[in-house]
Amino acid sequence: MTRPDTYRSRATVMVLLALIGLLATGCVRFPAPDSPPPTATAGPPVLPGVQVDIPVEPPPSSEACNATLTLRPPAEMPAPGRMPLNSTMGAILERGRLIVGLDIGSNLFSFRDPISGDIQGFDVDIAREIAGAIFGDERRVEFQVLSSAQRIDALRDMTVDLVVKTMSITCDRLRDISFSAPYYVASQRILSFRNSDVTGPVQLAGKRVCAARGTTSIGRMQSIQPQARMVSTTTWADCLVLMQQGQIDAVTSDDAILAGLAAQDPWVRVVGPSLGEEFYGVGIPKGQDDMVRFVNGVLERIRATGRWQQIRDRWLSILDTGYGAPQPYYRD
């Protein structure tokens, strides 16, 4: 009688022989399932907040007002850390920090450094000068990121103490907020591709032109070139992304902002004549005249000491506009 373990041994040998035969004759092949061609199509990604072919907006107001006329600084500026009692600056000093609204998409003016993560730029340094004048420590500032369209509301709601965000002083805006004296003068121009035929507003007829929502750039471009197809975004950085994706033909904004975009992409350039001057001011809640005078005193100091020029040389040396620190004009 054959023992059971003998049968198991023979079976094992037969399995091994079968495997050796398969290896000798090649790999085992299994038929692949049918793979029909793809039916979906893909388009360029859509950035949130983009509006295409936006309605015509009014150009910057031609109202007869001297928008840059402002309040004279105090005869004697208070020492840092010793703000007047019951003043706007005193309340900020007691809180322990200055709250400033800006954005992080305006390269050269306010942007986040990709290595350190710090928010830096021309506007940031202006804000730090104001914080230093209040506290004696320019680091005592909290930045809140705002879109251009949020600037006025943030000041009206007093969720920020100041807005330092490439904000043009206009008669329309003076109805809702106050401004400091101008701290920078810019010219609205056009950003186009280097291989493009766009060299000015004439060539923008029928083309897609981007600008950040809530800025004066949109209305001015529509008044100069009514046939331009305006596209608005939340930030200026979004305009550059749309340009890189081929979804727009040009960007229009102030030359300083456009220079910051051009610094990020060698295939674009700033072109054309000035479409109009813009005077940037520090936005301040309506009725805070003491804060207007105090900020004007800070701006007066950095002009007189050469600090303004140092800040400009650090961030805006790429520009050759010929503008220096704007001179203030006081109404009292």
Tab-separated table of C-alpha atoms in Angstrom:
chain	number	residue	atom	x	y	z
A	1	MET	CA	0.000	0.000	0.000
A	2	THR	CA	1.308	3.431	-0.962
A	3	ARG	CA	1.658	5.821	1.950
A	4	PRO	CA	-0.160	9.212	1.863
A	5	ASP	CA	3.081	11.164	2.237
A	6	THR	CA	4.393	9.508	-0.925
A	7	TYR	CA	1.399	10.870	-2.865
A	8	ARG	CA	2.045	14.353	-1.481
A	9	SER	CA	5.686	14.184	-2.544
A	10	ARG	CA	4.775	13.173	-6.064
A	11	ALA	CA	2.195	15.943	-6.324
A	12	THR	CA	4.731	18.521	-5.202
A	13	VAL	CA	7.220	17.323	-7.797
A	14	MET	CA	4.589	17.561	-10.555
A	15	VAL	CA	3.710	21.164	-9.594
A	16	LEU	CA	7.376	22.151	-9.635
A	17	LEU	CA	7.831	20.584	-13.051
A	18	ALA	CA	4.808	22.484	-14.379
A	19	LEU	CA	6.191	25.798	-13.128
A	20	ILE	CA	9.579	25.068	-14.680
A	21	GLY	CA	7.838	24.403	-17.992
A	22	LEU	CA	6.020	27.712	-17.876
A	23	LEU	CA	9.224	29.591	-17.181
A	24	ALA	CA	10.976	27.815	-20.016
A	25	THR	CA	8.320	28.708	-22.565
A	26	GLY	CA	8.015	32.420	-21.583
A	27	CYS	CA	5.788	34.639	-19.460
A	28	VAL	CA	2.133	33.961	-19.029
A	29	ARG	CA	0.061	36.411	-21.116
A	30	PHE	CA	-3.341	37.691	-20.169
A	31	PRO	CA	-5.463	39.684	-22.638
A	32	ALA	CA	-5.836	43.387	-21.704
A	33	PRO	CA	-9.336	44.851	-21.447
A	34	ASP	CA	-10.560	47.225	-24.128
A	35	SER	CA	-9.267	50.793	-23.706
A	36	PRO	CA	-11.577	53.206	-25.540
A	37	PRO	CA	-10.156	56.641	-26.435
A	38	PRO	CA	-10.831	59.459	-23.939
A	39	THR	CA	-13.996	61.433	-24.531
A	40	ALA	CA	-13.377	64.371	-22.147
A	41	THR	CA	-11.687	67.597	-23.188
A	42	ALA	CA	-9.683	69.903	-20.915
A	43	GLY	CA	-9.523	73.677	-20.971
A	44	PRO	CA	-7.271	76.088	-19.139
A	45	PRO	CA	-7.859	76.271	-15.374
A	46	VAL	CA	-10.170	79.047	-14.250
A	47	LEU	CA	-8.951	81.293	-11.436
A	48	PRO	CA	-11.518	82.138	-8.765
A	49	GLY	CA	-12.939	85.644	-8.930
A	50	VAL	CA	-12.257	86.257	-12.639
A	51	GLN	CA	-14.886	88.317	-14.471
A	52	VAL	CA	-14.814	88.552	-18.268
A	53	ASP	CA	-16.175	91.368	-20.455
A	54	ILE	CA	-17.083	93.465	-17.423
A	55	PRO	CA	-19.481	96.397	-17.870
A	56	VAL	CA	-18.180	99.880	-18.522
A	57	GLU	CA	-17.041	101.586	-15.350
A	58	PRO	CA	-16.750	105.352	-14.853
A	59	PRO	CA	-13.259	106.743	-15.445
A	60	PRO	CA	-11.451	108.433	-12.556
A	61	SER	CA	-13.480	111.420	-11.456
A	62	SER	CA	-12.864	114.702	-13.237
A	63	GLU	CA	-14.588	116.506	-10.358
A	64	ALA	CA	-12.930	119.831	-9.630
A	65	CYS	CA	-11.293	119.011	-6.315
A	66	ASN	CA	-7.670	119.001	-5.279
A	67	ALA	CA	-7.651	115.432	-4.004
A	68	THR	CA	-4.081	115.574	-2.743
A	69	LEU	CA	-4.646	118.626	-0.523
A	70	THR	CA	-4.276	117.409	3.061
A	71	LEU	CA	-3.810	118.366	6.720
A	72	ARG	CA	-0.571	119.826	8.038
A	73	PRO	CA	1.505	117.663	10.415
A	74	PRO	CA	1.648	118.597	14.115
A	75	ALA	CA	4.022	121.431	14.992
A	76	GLU	CA	5.874	118.874	17.130
A	77	MET	CA	5.569	115.122	16.595
A	78	PRO	CA	5.020	113.063	19.777
A	79	ALA	CA	7.889	110.827	20.823
A	80	PRO	CA	7.518	107.111	20.020
A	81	GLY	CA	5.736	105.328	22.856
A	82	ARG	CA	4.231	108.597	24.152
A	83	MET	CA	1.134	109.310	22.074
A	84	PRO	CA	-1.353	112.041	23.114
A	85	LEU	CA	-4.147	110.945	25.454
A	86	ASN	CA	-7.526	110.209	23.835
A	87	SER	CA	-5.927	110.224	20.379
A	88	THR	CA	-6.264	107.630	17.634
A	89	MET	CA	-2.555	106.906	17.987
A	90	GLY	CA	-2.922	106.536	21.758
A	91	ALA	CA	-5.588	103.846	21.297
A	92	ILE	CA	-3.298	101.987	18.882
A	93	LEU	CA	-0.404	102.267	21.334
A	94	GLU	CA	-2.568	100.813	24.112
A	95	ARG	CA	-3.616	97.926	21.874
A	96	GLY	CA	0.022	97.110	21.222
A	97	ARG	CA	0.039	96.841	17.433
A	98	LEU	CA	-0.820	98.802	14.301
A	99	ILE	CA	-3.229	96.982	11.959
A	100	VAL	CA	-2.470	97.701	8.297
A	101	GLY	CA	-4.373	96.456	5.251
A	102	LEU	CA	-2.379	95.531	2.142
A	103	ASP	CA	-2.043	92.627	-0.267
A	104	ILE	CA	0.632	90.056	-1.040
A	105	GLY	CA	0.219	90.066	-4.817
A	106	SER	CA	1.810	93.415	-5.701
A	107	ASN	CA	5.426	92.505	-6.269
A	108	LEU	CA	7.858	95.273	-5.251
A	109	PHE	CA	5.145	97.013	-3.187
A	110	SER	CA	3.793	94.221	-0.975
A	111	PHE	CA	4.511	90.537	-1.495
A	112	ARG	CA	5.474	87.443	0.475
A	113	ASP	CA	9.135	86.493	0.187
A	114	PRO	CA	9.210	82.870	-1.072
A	115	ILE	CA	12.217	81.978	1.106
A	116	SER	CA	11.620	83.734	4.426
A	117	GLY	CA	7.820	83.931	4.197
A	118	ASP	CA	7.959	87.579	5.335
A	119	ILE	CA	5.766	90.238	3.733
A	120	GLN	CA	8.058	92.776	2.082
A	121	GLY	CA	8.022	95.711	-0.321
A	122	PHE	CA	7.801	99.487	-0.672
A	123	ASP	CA	4.348	99.766	0.950
A	124	VAL	CA	5.435	97.433	3.757
A	125	ASP	CA	8.390	99.674	4.598
A	126	ILE	CA	6.129	102.761	4.649
A	127	ALA	CA	3.780	100.961	7.059
A	128	ARG	CA	6.709	99.959	9.275
A	129	GLU	CA	7.894	103.580	9.430
A	130	ILE	CA	4.468	104.574	10.806
A	131	ALA	CA	4.507	101.713	13.335
A	132	GLY	CA	7.993	102.739	14.427
A	133	ALA	CA	6.830	106.314	14.987
A	134	ILE	CA	4.026	105.100	17.286
A	135	PHE	CA	5.807	102.362	19.236
A	136	GLY	CA	9.509	102.960	18.704
A	137	ASP	CA	9.480	99.453	17.189
A	138	GLU	CA	8.643	99.001	13.502
A	139	ARG	CA	7.844	95.334	14.086
A	140	ARG	CA	4.692	96.182	16.047
A	141	VAL	CA	2.476	95.922	12.986
A	142	GLU	CA	-0.122	93.342	11.985
A	143	PHE	CA	-0.800	93.000	8.269
A	144	GLN	CA	-4.248	92.050	7.006
A	145	VAL	CA	-4.445	90.897	3.395
A	146	LEU	CA	-7.090	92.802	1.402
A	147	SER	CA	-8.105	92.799	-2.228
A	148	SER	CA	-8.324	96.161	-3.979
A	149	ALA	CA	-12.125	96.004	-3.775
A	150	GLN	CA	-12.016	95.491	0.023
A	151	ARG	CA	-9.901	98.531	0.917
A	152	ILE	CA	-12.674	101.113	1.381
A	153	ASP	CA	-14.939	98.775	3.388
A	154	ALA	CA	-12.082	97.756	5.700
A	155	LEU	CA	-11.489	101.429	6.560
A	156	ARG	CA	-15.183	102.250	6.931
A	157	ASP	CA	-15.667	99.235	9.232
A	158	MET	CA	-12.434	100.112	11.074
A	159	THR	CA	-11.206	96.534	10.830
A	160	VAL	CA	-7.844	98.092	9.950
A	161	ASP	CA	-6.173	101.271	11.188
A	162	LEU	CA	-4.616	102.118	7.828
A	163	VAL	CA	-4.483	100.852	4.255
A	164	VAL	CA	-1.091	101.062	2.554
A	165	LYS	CA	-1.803	99.339	-0.751
A	166	THR	CA	-0.958	101.276	-3.926
A	167	MET	CA	-4.157	103.225	-3.283
A	168	SER	CA	-4.791	106.224	-5.535
A	169	ILE	CA	-6.118	109.405	-3.956
A	170	THR	CA	-9.343	110.363	-5.744
A	171	CYS	CA	-12.234	112.731	-5.129
A	172	ASP	CA	-14.671	109.804	-5.193
A	173	ARG	CA	-12.804	107.925	-2.461
A	174	LEU	CA	-12.502	111.040	-0.303
A	175	ARG	CA	-16.270	110.868	0.218
A	176	ASP	CA	-15.810	107.668	2.210
A	177	ILE	CA	-12.298	107.796	3.700
A	178	SER	CA	-9.422	110.165	4.406
A	179	PHE	CA	-5.960	110.125	2.880
A	180	SER	CA	-2.490	111.155	3.894
A	181	ALA	CA	-0.341	113.311	1.665
A	182	PRO	CA	0.891	111.392	-1.403
A	183	TYR	CA	3.829	109.101	-0.746
A	184	TYR	CA	4.339	107.927	-4.355
A	185	VAL	CA	3.473	109.042	-7.911
A	186	ALA	CA	2.816	106.391	-10.561
A	187	SER	CA	1.777	106.377	-14.245
A	188	GLN	CA	-0.798	103.961	-15.643
A	189	ARG	CA	0.668	101.968	-18.556
A	190	ILE	CA	0.314	98.587	-20.319
A	191	LEU	CA	2.007	95.206	-19.884
A	192	SER	CA	2.194	93.096	-23.066
A	193	PHE	CA	4.120	90.129	-24.459
A	194	ARG	CA	7.532	90.908	-25.934
A	195	ASN	CA	6.517	89.353	-29.272
A	196	SER	CA	3.167	91.146	-29.306
A	197	ASP	CA	2.208	94.052	-31.563
A	198	VAL	CA	0.654	95.827	-28.568
A	199	THR	CA	2.634	98.997	-27.938
A	200	GLY	CA	-0.161	101.254	-26.703
A	201	PRO	CA	-3.931	101.515	-26.198
A	202	VAL	CA	-4.649	101.691	-29.965
A	203	GLN	CA	-3.671	98.032	-30.434
A	204	LEU	CA	-5.932	96.886	-27.580
A	205	ALA	CA	-9.162	97.189	-29.619
A	206	GLY	CA	-10.913	93.826	-29.417
A	207	LYS	CA	-8.232	92.379	-27.145
A	208	ARG	CA	-8.612	91.058	-23.593
A	209	VAL	CA	-7.077	93.400	-21.013
A	210	CYS	CA	-6.814	92.554	-17.317
A	211	ALA	CA	-6.950	94.785	-14.236
A	212	ALA	CA	-7.601	94.164	-10.558
A	213	ARG	CA	-11.166	94.758	-9.431
A	214	GLY	CA	-11.809	97.969	-7.511
A	215	THR	CA	-9.014	99.972	-9.151
A	216	THR	CA	-9.121	103.156	-11.206
A	217	SER	CA	-7.250	101.399	-14.046
A	218	ILE	CA	-10.418	99.804	-15.444
A	219	GLY	CA	-12.462	102.960	-15.980
A	220	ARG	CA	-9.526	104.880	-17.441
A	221	MET	CA	-8.713	102.140	-19.976
A	222	GLN	CA	-12.383	101.869	-20.997
A	223	SER	CA	-12.531	105.618	-21.584
A	224	ILE	CA	-9.292	105.620	-23.634
A	225	GLN	CA	-9.966	102.397	-25.584
A	226	PRO	CA	-13.713	101.537	-25.470
A	227	GLN	CA	-13.194	98.451	-27.663
A	228	ALA	CA	-10.909	96.728	-25.164
A	229	ARG	CA	-12.466	93.635	-23.562
A	230	MET	CA	-11.809	94.169	-19.868
A	231	VAL	CA	-11.196	91.221	-17.545
A	232	SER	CA	-11.066	91.786	-13.787
A	233	THR	CA	-9.386	89.665	-11.112
A	234	THR	CA	-8.991	89.720	-7.352
A	235	THR	CA	-5.248	90.488	-7.421
A	236	TRP	CA	-2.623	91.733	-9.877
A	237	ALA	CA	-0.812	88.415	-9.550
A	238	ASP	CA	-3.916	86.732	-11.010
A	239	CYS	CA	-3.623	88.964	-14.084
A	240	LEU	CA	-0.085	87.692	-14.657
A	241	VAL	CA	-1.254	84.073	-14.317
A	242	LEU	CA	-3.998	84.663	-16.905
A	243	MET	CA	-1.421	86.214	-19.217
A	244	GLN	CA	0.902	83.234	-18.830
A	245	GLN	CA	-2.001	80.903	-19.621
A	246	GLY	CA	-2.777	82.828	-22.813
A	247	GLN	CA	-6.232	83.856	-21.610
A	248	ILE	CA	-5.590	87.615	-21.883
A	249	ASP	CA	-3.511	89.822	-24.165
A	250	ALA	CA	-2.377	92.576	-21.815
A	251	VAL	CA	-2.564	94.034	-18.318
A	252	THR	CA	-3.067	97.687	-17.460
A	253	SER	CA	-2.093	99.251	-14.166
A	254	ASP	CA	0.376	101.663	-12.653
A	255	ASP	CA	3.929	101.333	-13.949
A	256	ALA	CA	5.284	100.330	-10.536
A	257	ILE	CA	2.875	97.386	-10.298
A	258	LEU	CA	3.556	96.357	-13.900
A	259	ALA	CA	7.309	96.482	-13.265
A	260	GLY	CA	6.790	94.037	-10.427
A	261	LEU	CA	4.906	91.671	-12.742
A	262	ALA	CA	7.555	92.009	-15.461
A	263	ALA	CA	10.256	91.139	-12.907
A	264	GLN	CA	8.569	87.737	-12.519
A	265	ASP	CA	8.341	86.858	-16.227
A	266	PRO	CA	11.003	87.639	-18.863
A	267	TRP	CA	8.493	87.248	-21.716
A	268	VAL	CA	6.491	90.383	-20.850
A	269	ARG	CA	7.354	94.086	-20.906
A	270	VAL	CA	5.903	97.488	-19.970
A	271	VAL	CA	4.939	99.502	-23.064
A	272	GLY	CA	3.195	102.644	-24.221
A	273	PRO	CA	2.893	106.197	-22.958
A	274	SER	CA	1.478	107.230	-19.608
A	275	LEU	CA	-2.310	106.931	-19.552
A	276	GLY	CA	-2.563	109.137	-16.465
A	277	GLU	CA	-0.838	109.843	-13.182
A	278	GLU	CA	-1.835	108.254	-9.885
A	279	PHE	CA	-0.930	109.655	-6.460
A	280	TYR	CA	-0.725	106.935	-3.806
A	281	GLY	CA	-1.797	107.862	-0.292
A	282	VAL	CA	-2.202	106.076	3.020
A	283	GLY	CA	-5.913	105.327	3.504
A	284	ILE	CA	-7.269	106.412	6.913
A	285	PRO	CA	-10.795	106.084	8.381
A	286	LYS	CA	-12.977	109.136	7.852
A	287	GLY	CA	-12.894	111.631	10.708
A	288	GLN	CA	-9.523	110.607	12.164
A	289	ASP	CA	-7.867	113.944	11.463
A	290	ASP	CA	-5.292	113.399	14.213
A	291	MET	CA	-4.121	110.238	12.438
A	292	VAL	CA	-3.963	112.077	9.093
A	293	ARG	CA	-1.720	114.733	10.643
A	294	PHE	CA	0.435	112.126	12.393
A	295	VAL	CA	0.984	110.051	9.223
A	296	ASN	CA	1.780	113.231	7.301
A	297	GLY	CA	4.380	114.003	9.956
A	298	VAL	CA	5.959	110.578	9.431
A	299	LEU	CA	6.021	111.115	5.661
A	300	GLU	CA	7.538	114.583	6.160
A	301	ARG	CA	10.312	113.073	8.276
A	302	ILE	CA	11.238	110.284	5.855
A	303	ARG	CA	11.345	112.793	2.990
A	304	ALA	CA	13.574	115.191	4.899
A	305	THR	CA	15.982	112.548	6.218
A	306	GLY	CA	16.399	110.710	2.897
A	307	ARG	CA	14.718	107.585	4.255
A	308	TRP	CA	12.067	107.752	1.495
A	309	GLN	CA	14.787	107.640	-1.166
A	310	GLN	CA	16.420	104.675	0.571
A	311	ILE	CA	13.138	102.761	0.480
A	312	ARG	CA	12.584	103.685	-3.156
A	313	ASP	CA	16.118	102.652	-4.144
A	314	ARG	CA	15.706	99.324	-2.375
A	315	TRP	CA	12.483	98.301	-4.082
A	316	LEU	CA	11.869	100.443	-7.172
A	317	SER	CA	15.291	101.011	-8.729
A	318	ILE	CA	14.009	99.007	-11.750
A	319	LEU	CA	11.871	102.058	-12.627
A	320	ASP	CA	13.287	105.120	-14.337
A	321	THR	CA	10.329	107.458	-14.040
A	322	GLY	CA	12.284	110.460	-12.792
A	323	TYR	CA	9.818	110.941	-9.918
A	324	GLY	CA	11.187	111.716	-6.485
A	325	ALA	CA	9.286	111.916	-3.219
A	326	PRO	CA	6.042	113.815	-3.952
A	327	GLN	CA	5.765	117.189	-2.258
A	328	PRO	CA	2.780	117.683	0.053
A	329	TYR	CA	0.289	120.540	-0.194
A	330	TYR	CA	-1.517	121.465	3.009
A	331	ARG	CA	-4.848	123.214	3.330
A	332	ASP	CA	-4.284	124.619	6.828
